[in-house]
PDB file of C-alpha atoms in Angstrom:
ATOM      1  CA  MET A 107       0.000   0.000   0.000  1.00  0.00           C
ATOM      2  CA  ASN A 108       1.116   3.544  -0.698  1.00  0.00           C
ATOM      3  CA  LYS A 109       1.816   5.715   2.307  1.00  0.00           C
ATOM      4  CA  GLN A 110       0.083   9.094   2.366  1.00  0.00           C
ATOM      5  CA  LEU A 111       0.141  12.191   4.508  1.00  0.00           C
ATOM      6  CA  LEU A 112      -2.375  11.746   7.367  1.00  0.00           C
ATOM      7  CA  ILE A 113      -3.547  14.863   9.203  1.00  0.00           C
ATOM      8  CA  GLU A 114      -5.869  14.454  12.192  1.00  0.00           C
ATOM      9  CA  THR A 115      -7.060  17.481  14.157  1.00  0.00           C
ATOM     10  CA  ARG A 116      -8.525  17.160  17.609  1.00  0.00           C
ATOM     11  CA  GLN A 117      -9.683  19.354  20.430  1.00  0.00           C
ATOM     12  CA  PHE A 118      -6.800  20.121  22.764  1.00  0.00           C
ATOM     13  CA  LYS A 119      -8.560  21.640  25.756  1.00  0.00           C
ATOM     14  CA  SER A 120      -5.613  22.447  27.886  1.00  0.00           C
ATOM     15  CA  SER A 121      -4.692  24.379  30.955  1.00  0.00           C
ATOM     16  CA  PRO A 122      -1.737  26.745  31.266  1.00  0.00           C
ATOM     17  CA  VAL A 123       1.269  25.094  32.893  1.00  0.00           C
ATOM     18  CA  GLN A 124       3.654  27.992  33.302  1.00  0.00           C
ATOM     19  CA  LEU A 125       4.720  31.277  31.794  1.00  0.00           C
ATOM     20  CA  VAL A 126       8.448  31.634  31.298  1.00  0.00           C
ATOM     21  CA  GLU A 127       9.202  35.310  31.726  1.00  0.00           C
ATOM     22  CA  GLY A 128      11.393  36.969  29.110  1.00  0.00           C
ATOM     23  CA  VAL A 129      12.334  40.501  28.183  1.00  0.00           C
ATOM     24  CA  SER A 130       9.667  43.200  28.200  1.00  0.00           C
ATOM     25  CA  ARG A 131       7.394  41.068  30.394  1.00  0.00           C
ATOM     26  CA  GLY A 132       7.201  38.496  27.600  1.00  0.00           C
ATOM     27  CA  GLY A 133       7.909  34.784  27.732  1.00  0.00           C
ATOM     28  CA  ASN A 134       6.936  31.508  26.092  1.00  0.00           C
ATOM     29  CA  ILE A 135       3.577  29.980  27.025  1.00  0.00           C
ATOM     30  CA  PHE A 136       3.399  26.352  28.190  1.00  0.00           C
ATOM     31  CA  VAL A 137       0.033  24.579  27.917  1.00  0.00           C
ATOM     32  CA  GLU A 138      -1.004  20.995  28.637  1.00  0.00           C
ATOM     33  CA  GLY A 139      -3.913  19.079  27.165  1.00  0.00           C
ATOM     34  CA  ILE A 140      -5.202  16.119  25.129  1.00  0.00           C
ATOM     35  CA  LEU A 141      -3.354  15.587  21.853  1.00  0.00           C
ATOM     36  CA  ALA A 142      -5.183  12.445  20.703  1.00  0.00           C
ATOM     37  CA  THR A 143      -7.685   9.766  21.754  1.00  0.00           C
ATOM     38  CA  VAL A 144      -6.901   6.279  20.470  1.00  0.00           C
ATOM     39  CA  GLU A 145      -9.073   3.411  19.227  1.00  0.00           C
ATOM     40  CA  VAL A 146     -12.024   5.605  18.264  1.00  0.00           C
ATOM     41  CA  LYS A 147     -13.271   6.601  14.813  1.00  0.00           C
ATOM     42  CA  ASN A 148     -12.159  10.191  14.336  1.00  0.00           C
ATOM     43  CA  GLY A 149     -13.730  13.005  12.339  1.00  0.00           C
ATOM     44  CA  ASN A 150     -11.994  11.825   9.173  1.00  0.00           C
ATOM     45  CA  GLY A 151     -13.410   8.302   9.544  1.00  0.00           C
ATOM     46  CA  ARG A 152      -9.997   6.877  10.456  1.00  0.00           C
ATOM     47  CA  TYR A 153      -9.144   4.434  13.220  1.00  0.00           C
ATOM     48  CA  TYR A 154      -5.761   4.135  14.949  1.00  0.00           C
ATOM     49  CA  LYS A 155      -4.899   1.089  17.058  1.00  0.00           C
ATOM     50  CA  LYS A 156      -3.382   1.864  20.448  1.00  0.00           C
ATOM     51  CA  GLU A 157      -0.284  -0.195  19.600  1.00  0.00           C
ATOM     52  CA  LEU A 158       0.528   2.217  16.773  1.00  0.00           C
ATOM     53  CA  TRP A 159       0.383   5.219  19.081  1.00  0.00           C
ATOM     54  CA  GLU A 160       2.383   3.425  21.803  1.00  0.00           C
ATOM     55  CA  ARG A 161       5.173   2.704  19.327  1.00  0.00           C
ATOM     56  CA  GLU A 162       5.147   6.186  17.801  1.00  0.00           C
ATOM     57  CA  LEU A 163       5.006   7.965  21.163  1.00  0.00           C
ATOM     58  CA  ALA A 164       8.051   5.979  22.291  1.00  0.00           C
ATOM     59  CA  ASN A 165       9.863   7.138  19.144  1.00  0.00           C
ATOM     60  CA  PHE A 166       8.717  10.731  19.668  1.00  0.00           C
ATOM     61  CA  GLN A 167       9.800  10.636  23.329  1.00  0.00           C
ATOM     62  CA  ARG A 168      13.326   9.812  22.196  1.00  0.00           C
ATOM     63  CA  LYS A 169      13.256  12.934  20.019  1.00  0.00           C
ATOM     64  CA  ILE A 170      12.120  14.975  23.036  1.00  0.00           C
ATOM     65  CA  ASP A 171      14.961  13.524  25.142  1.00  0.00           C
ATOM     66  CA  GLU A 172      17.455  14.335  22.384  1.00  0.00           C
ATOM     67  CA  LYS A 173      16.029  17.880  22.029  1.00  0.00           C
ATOM     68  CA  SER A 174      15.598  17.236  18.306  1.00  0.00           C
ATOM     69  CA  THR A 175      14.067  19.914  16.079  1.00  0.00           C
ATOM     70  CA  GLU A 176      11.623  17.175  14.989  1.00  0.00           C
ATOM     71  CA  ILE A 177       9.541  17.939  18.090  1.00  0.00           C
ATOM     72  CA  CYS A 178       8.667  21.335  16.584  1.00  0.00           C
ATOM     73  CA  GLY A 179       5.350  22.001  14.877  1.00  0.00           C
ATOM     74  CA  GLU A 180       4.071  24.644  12.481  1.00  0.00           C
ATOM     75  CA  LEU A 181       1.297  27.220  12.408  1.00  0.00           C
ATOM     76  CA  ASP A 182      -1.577  26.168  10.089  1.00  0.00           C
ATOM     77  CA  HIS A 183      -1.940  23.033   7.932  1.00  0.00           C
ATOM     78  CA  PRO A 184       1.347  22.093   6.214  1.00  0.00           C
ATOM     79  CA  ASP A 185       0.927  19.813   3.193  1.00  0.00           C
ATOM     80  CA  SER A 186       4.339  18.174   3.451  1.00  0.00           C
ATOM     81  CA  GLN A 187       6.037  15.536   5.563  1.00  0.00           C
ATOM     82  CA  ILE A 188       8.930  17.952   6.071  1.00  0.00           C
ATOM     83  CA  ILE A 189       8.855  20.178   9.159  1.00  0.00           C
ATOM     84  CA  ASN A 190       9.571  23.704   7.932  1.00  0.00           C
ATOM     85  CA  LEU A 191      11.579  25.263  10.759  1.00  0.00           C
ATOM     86  CA  LYS A 192      11.084  28.753   9.298  1.00  0.00           C
ATOM     87  CA  ASN A 193       7.404  28.344  10.267  1.00  0.00           C
ATOM     88  CA  ALA A 194       7.988  26.682  13.658  1.00  0.00           C
ATOM     89  CA  SER A 195       5.545  28.033  16.243  1.00  0.00           C
ATOM     90  CA  HIS A 196       5.856  25.569  19.124  1.00  0.00           C
ATOM     91  CA  ALA A 197       7.454  22.371  20.420  1.00  0.00           C
ATOM     92  CA  ILE A 198       6.036  19.286  22.135  1.00  0.00           C
ATOM     93  CA  ARG A 199       7.918  19.140  25.445  1.00  0.00           C
ATOM     94  CA  SER A 200       6.385  16.073  27.115  1.00  0.00           C
ATOM     95  CA  LEU A 201       3.930  13.228  26.469  1.00  0.00           C
ATOM     96  CA  ARG A 202       2.053  10.854  28.759  1.00  0.00           C
ATOM     97  CA  TRP A 203      -0.907   8.479  28.730  1.00  0.00           C
ATOM     98  CA  ASP A 204      -4.159   9.001  30.629  1.00  0.00           C
ATOM     99  CA  GLY A 205      -6.254   5.942  29.783  1.00  0.00           C
ATOM    100  CA  ASP A 206      -6.792   6.072  26.012  1.00  0.00           C
ATOM    101  CA  GLU A 207      -5.869   9.744  25.791  1.00  0.00           C
ATOM    102  CA  ILE A 208      -2.464  11.187  24.934  1.00  0.00           C
ATOM    103  CA  ILE A 209      -1.623  14.215  27.075  1.00  0.00           C
ATOM    104  CA  GLY A 210       1.052  16.614  25.911  1.00  0.00           C
ATOM    105  CA  THR A 211       2.785  19.751  27.108  1.00  0.00           C
ATOM    106  CA  VAL A 212       3.232  22.315  24.330  1.00  0.00           C
ATOM    107  CA  GLU A 213       5.615  25.281  24.455  1.00  0.00           C
ATOM    108  CA  ILE A 214       4.477  28.154  22.217  1.00  0.00           C
ATOM    109  CA  PHE A 215       7.422  30.263  21.028  1.00  0.00           C
ATOM    110  CA  CYS A 216       5.851  33.654  21.694  1.00  0.00           C
ATOM    111  CA  ASP A 217       8.695  35.354  23.591  1.00  0.00           C
ATOM    112  CA  PRO A 218       9.433  38.803  22.078  1.00  0.00           C
ATOM    113  CA  GLY A 219      13.151  38.129  22.417  1.00  0.00           C
ATOM    114  CA  ASP A 220      15.470  35.446  21.089  1.00  0.00           C
ATOM    115  CA  LYS A 221      13.397  32.545  22.455  1.00  0.00           C
ATOM    116  CA  GLY A 222      10.448  33.391  20.200  1.00  0.00           C
ATOM    117  CA  THR A 223       9.681  32.916  16.501  1.00  0.00           C
ATOM    118  CA  ASN A 224       7.456  34.888  14.125  1.00  0.00           C
ATOM    119  CA  SER A 225       4.876  32.098  13.898  1.00  0.00           C
ATOM    120  CA  GLY A 226       5.086  31.478  17.643  1.00  0.00           C
ATOM    121  CA  ARG A 227       4.409  35.133  18.424  1.00  0.00           C
ATOM    122  CA  ILE A 228       1.345  35.030  16.169  1.00  0.00           C
ATOM    123  CA  ALA A 229       0.078  31.847  17.849  1.00  0.00           C
ATOM    124  CA  GLY A 230       0.772  33.349  21.274  1.00  0.00           C
ATOM    125  CA  ALA A 231      -1.113  36.530  20.391  1.00  0.00           C
ATOM    126  CA  LEU A 232      -4.143  34.502  19.293  1.00  0.00           C
ATOM    127  CA  VAL A 233      -4.105  32.474  22.507  1.00  0.00           C
ATOM    128  CA  ARG A 234      -3.626  35.515  24.745  1.00  0.00           C
ATOM    129  CA  ASN A 235      -6.582  37.199  23.018  1.00  0.00           C
ATOM    130  CA  GLY A 236      -8.863  34.240  23.701  1.00  0.00           C
ATOM    131  CA  LEU A 237      -9.186  33.089  20.077  1.00  0.00           C
ATOM    132  CA  MET A 238      -9.757  29.450  19.166  1.00  0.00           C
ATOM    133  CA  ILE A 239      -6.966  27.357  17.658  1.00  0.00           C
ATOM    134  CA  GLY A 240      -7.011  23.633  16.895  1.00  0.00           C
ATOM    135  CA  ILE A 241      -4.149  21.165  17.127  1.00  0.00           C
ATOM    136  CA  SER A 242      -3.483  18.618  14.398  1.00  0.00           C
ATOM    137  CA  SER A 243      -1.336  15.486  14.296  1.00  0.00           C
ATOM    138  CA  ARG A 244       0.706  14.980  11.122  1.00  0.00           C
ATOM    139  CA  GLY A 245       1.936  11.559  10.032  1.00  0.00           C
ATOM    140  CA  MET A 246       2.583   9.221   7.128  1.00  0.00           C
ATOM    141  CA  GLY A 247       0.845   5.884   6.633  1.00  0.00           C
ATOM    142  CA  SER A 248      -1.408   3.698   4.518  1.00  0.00           C
ATOM    143  CA  LEU A 249      -5.115   3.003   5.013  1.00  0.00           C
ATOM    144  CA  LYS A 250      -7.295  -0.112   4.723  1.00  0.00           C
ATOM    145  CA  GLN A 251     -11.088  -0.074   4.512  1.00  0.00           C
ATOM    146  CA  VAL A 252     -12.557  -2.157   7.351  1.00  0.00           C
ATOM    147  CA  GLY A 253     -16.349  -1.929   7.419  1.00  0.00           C
ATOM    148  CA  GLU A 254     -17.269   1.729   7.801  1.00  0.00           C
ATOM    149  CA  ILE A 255     -13.861   2.885   8.944  1.00  0.00           C
ATOM    150  CA  MET A 256     -10.468   3.450   7.348  1.00  0.00           C
ATOM    151  CA  GLU A 257      -7.949   1.644   9.532  1.00  0.00           C
ATOM    152  CA  VAL A 258      -4.465   3.120   9.701  1.00  0.00           C
ATOM    153  CA  GLN A 259      -1.906   0.410   9.000  1.00  0.00           C
ATOM    154  CA  ASP A 260       1.290  -0.636  10.789  1.00  0.00           C
ATOM    155  CA  ASP A 261       3.490   1.513   8.541  1.00  0.00           C
ATOM    156  CA  PHE A 262       2.153   4.659  10.260  1.00  0.00           C
ATOM    157  CA  GLU A 263       4.832   7.187  11.247  1.00  0.00           C
ATOM    158  CA  LEU A 264       4.028  10.152  13.499  1.00  0.00           C
ATOM    159  CA  LEU A 265       5.750  13.321  12.359  1.00  0.00           C
ATOM    160  CA  THR A 266       4.540  16.058  14.733  1.00  0.00           C
ATOM    161  CA  TRP A 267       1.566  18.158  15.867  1.00  0.00           C
ATOM    162  CA  ASP A 268       0.640  21.509  14.259  1.00  0.00           C
ATOM    163  CA  LEU A 269      -1.524  24.456  15.367  1.00  0.00           C
ATOM    164  CA  VAL A 270      -4.402  25.018  12.931  1.00  0.00           C
ATOM    165  CA  SER A 271      -7.439  27.206  12.295  1.00  0.00           C
ATOM    166  CA  ASN A 272      -9.870  24.644  10.846  1.00  0.00           C
ATOM    167  CA  PRO A 273     -10.040  21.404  12.843  1.00  0.00           C
ATOM    168  CA  SER A 274     -11.461  18.243  11.266  1.00  0.00           C
ATOM    169  CA  ASN A 275     -13.369  17.362  14.439  1.00  0.00           C
ATOM    170  CA  PRO A 276     -15.887  19.707  16.142  1.00  0.00           C
ATOM    171  CA  ASP A 277     -14.093  19.465  19.482  1.00  0.00           C
ATOM    172  CA  SER A 278     -10.550  20.148  18.243  1.00  0.00           C
ATOM    173  CA  TRP A 279      -9.977  23.660  19.464  1.00  0.00           C
ATOM    174  CA  MET A 280      -7.520  25.504  21.616  1.00  0.00           C
ATOM    175  CA  ILE A 281      -9.526  28.130  23.500  1.00  0.00           C
ATOM    176  CA  ASN A 282      -7.390  30.560  25.460  1.00  0.00           C
ATOM    177  CA  THR A 283      -4.656  28.005  26.172  1.00  0.00           C
ATOM    178  CA  SER A 284      -6.940  25.074  25.323  1.00  0.00           C
ATOM    179  CA  LEU A 285      -6.192  22.520  22.575  1.00  0.00           C
ATOM    180  CA  ASN A 286      -8.396  19.415  21.241  1.00  0.00           C
ATOM    181  CA  GLU A 287      -9.637  17.290  17.834  1.00  0.00           C
ATOM    182  CA  GLY A 288     -12.221  18.567  15.114  1.00  0.00           C
ATOM    183  CA  LYS A 289     -14.090  18.326  11.598  1.00  0.00           C
ATOM    184  CA  SER A 290     -16.468  21.199  10.961  1.00  0.00           C
ATOM    185  CA  SER A 291     -15.725  24.148  13.184  1.00  0.00           C
ATOM    186  CA  PRO A 292     -18.219  25.972  15.369  1.00  0.00           C
ATOM    187  CA  PHE A 293     -18.931  29.572  14.399  1.00  0.00           C
ATOM    188  CA  ASN A 294     -15.662  31.408  14.309  1.00  0.00           C
ATOM    189  CA  PRO A 295     -15.294  34.888  12.786  1.00  0.00           C
ATOM    190  CA  TYR A 296     -11.717  33.998  11.887  1.00  0.00           C
ATOM    191  CA  GLN A 297     -11.935  30.970   9.615  1.00  0.00           C
ATOM    192  CA  LYS A 298      -8.259  31.000   8.683  1.00  0.00           C
ATOM    193  CA  VAL A 299      -5.224  31.910  10.738  1.00  0.00           C
ATOM    194  CA  ASP A 300      -4.011  33.917   7.736  1.00  0.00           C
ATOM    195  CA  SER A 301      -6.859  36.392   8.125  1.00  0.00           C
ATOM    196  CA  ILE A 302      -6.105  36.816  11.830  1.00  0.00           C
ATOM    197  CA  VAL A 303      -2.422  37.261  11.087  1.00  0.00           C
ATOM    198  CA  THR A 304      -3.229  39.943   8.532  1.00  0.00           C
ATOM    199  CA  GLU A 305      -5.375  41.833  11.035  1.00  0.00           C
ATOM    200  CA  ILE A 306      -2.641  41.749  13.655  1.00  0.00           C
ATOM    201  CA  LEU A 307       0.126  42.832  11.301  1.00  0.00           C
ATOM    202  CA  CYS A 308      -1.982  45.459   9.556  1.00  0.00           C
ATOM    203  CA  ALA A 309      -3.087  47.110  12.791  1.00  0.00           C
ATOM    204  CA  ASN A 310      -0.454  49.804  12.395  1.00  0.00           C
ATOM    205  CA  GLY A 311      -1.413  50.446   8.763  1.00  0.00           C
ATOM    206  CA  THR A 312       1.480  48.492   7.249  1.00  0.00           C
ATOM    207  CA  CYS A 313       0.393  45.226   5.625  1.00  0.00           C
ATOM    208  CA  PRO A 314       3.000  42.703   4.458  1.00  0.00           C
ATOM    209  CA  ILE A 315       2.622  40.754   1.215  1.00  0.00           C
ATOM    210  CA  PHE A 316       2.440  36.980   1.845  1.00  0.00           C
TER     211      PHE A 316
END
């Protein structure tokens, strides 16, 4: 079977863990919440066995321990298996199991100084202003039709988690430091992060060209 890019977005209702103070009363935001729920049919009709996630989380934990750049994620839906570090907005700092749920701690790179990134500052501004953001797993794998579900096969490889504006599951939102999984979004005046970004950057009358 041919492997394909698999993107699953879920509600990540999290609570703030800590605020690391930086220059000018800034600092990176740390939030903790549910990254995925296993062995359930998700909003895309896909089913992941728990053994797949156990294996991939063990691999991802090694990357966390090694402080690899592969633990970084991007802002909005990338369409590639490559993590574009120029668009890095956050990093997954820890993972743990709570029953069939995967709990993660996410550091958003919103510090105004050298610990922040452009995408991280945008994500941090959205969170601080109480706007909704989803979180989306990104991986590679093949699918097999089993009854009414598409079962993800053993060749699945987890790449990372990204912050997104349009979850594929109704519950996949980050609401003021809250992240979770989704399909059709609830009413949101900002349907795409790009439009929010434009509003923020154009506030002083100078709009960049993307």
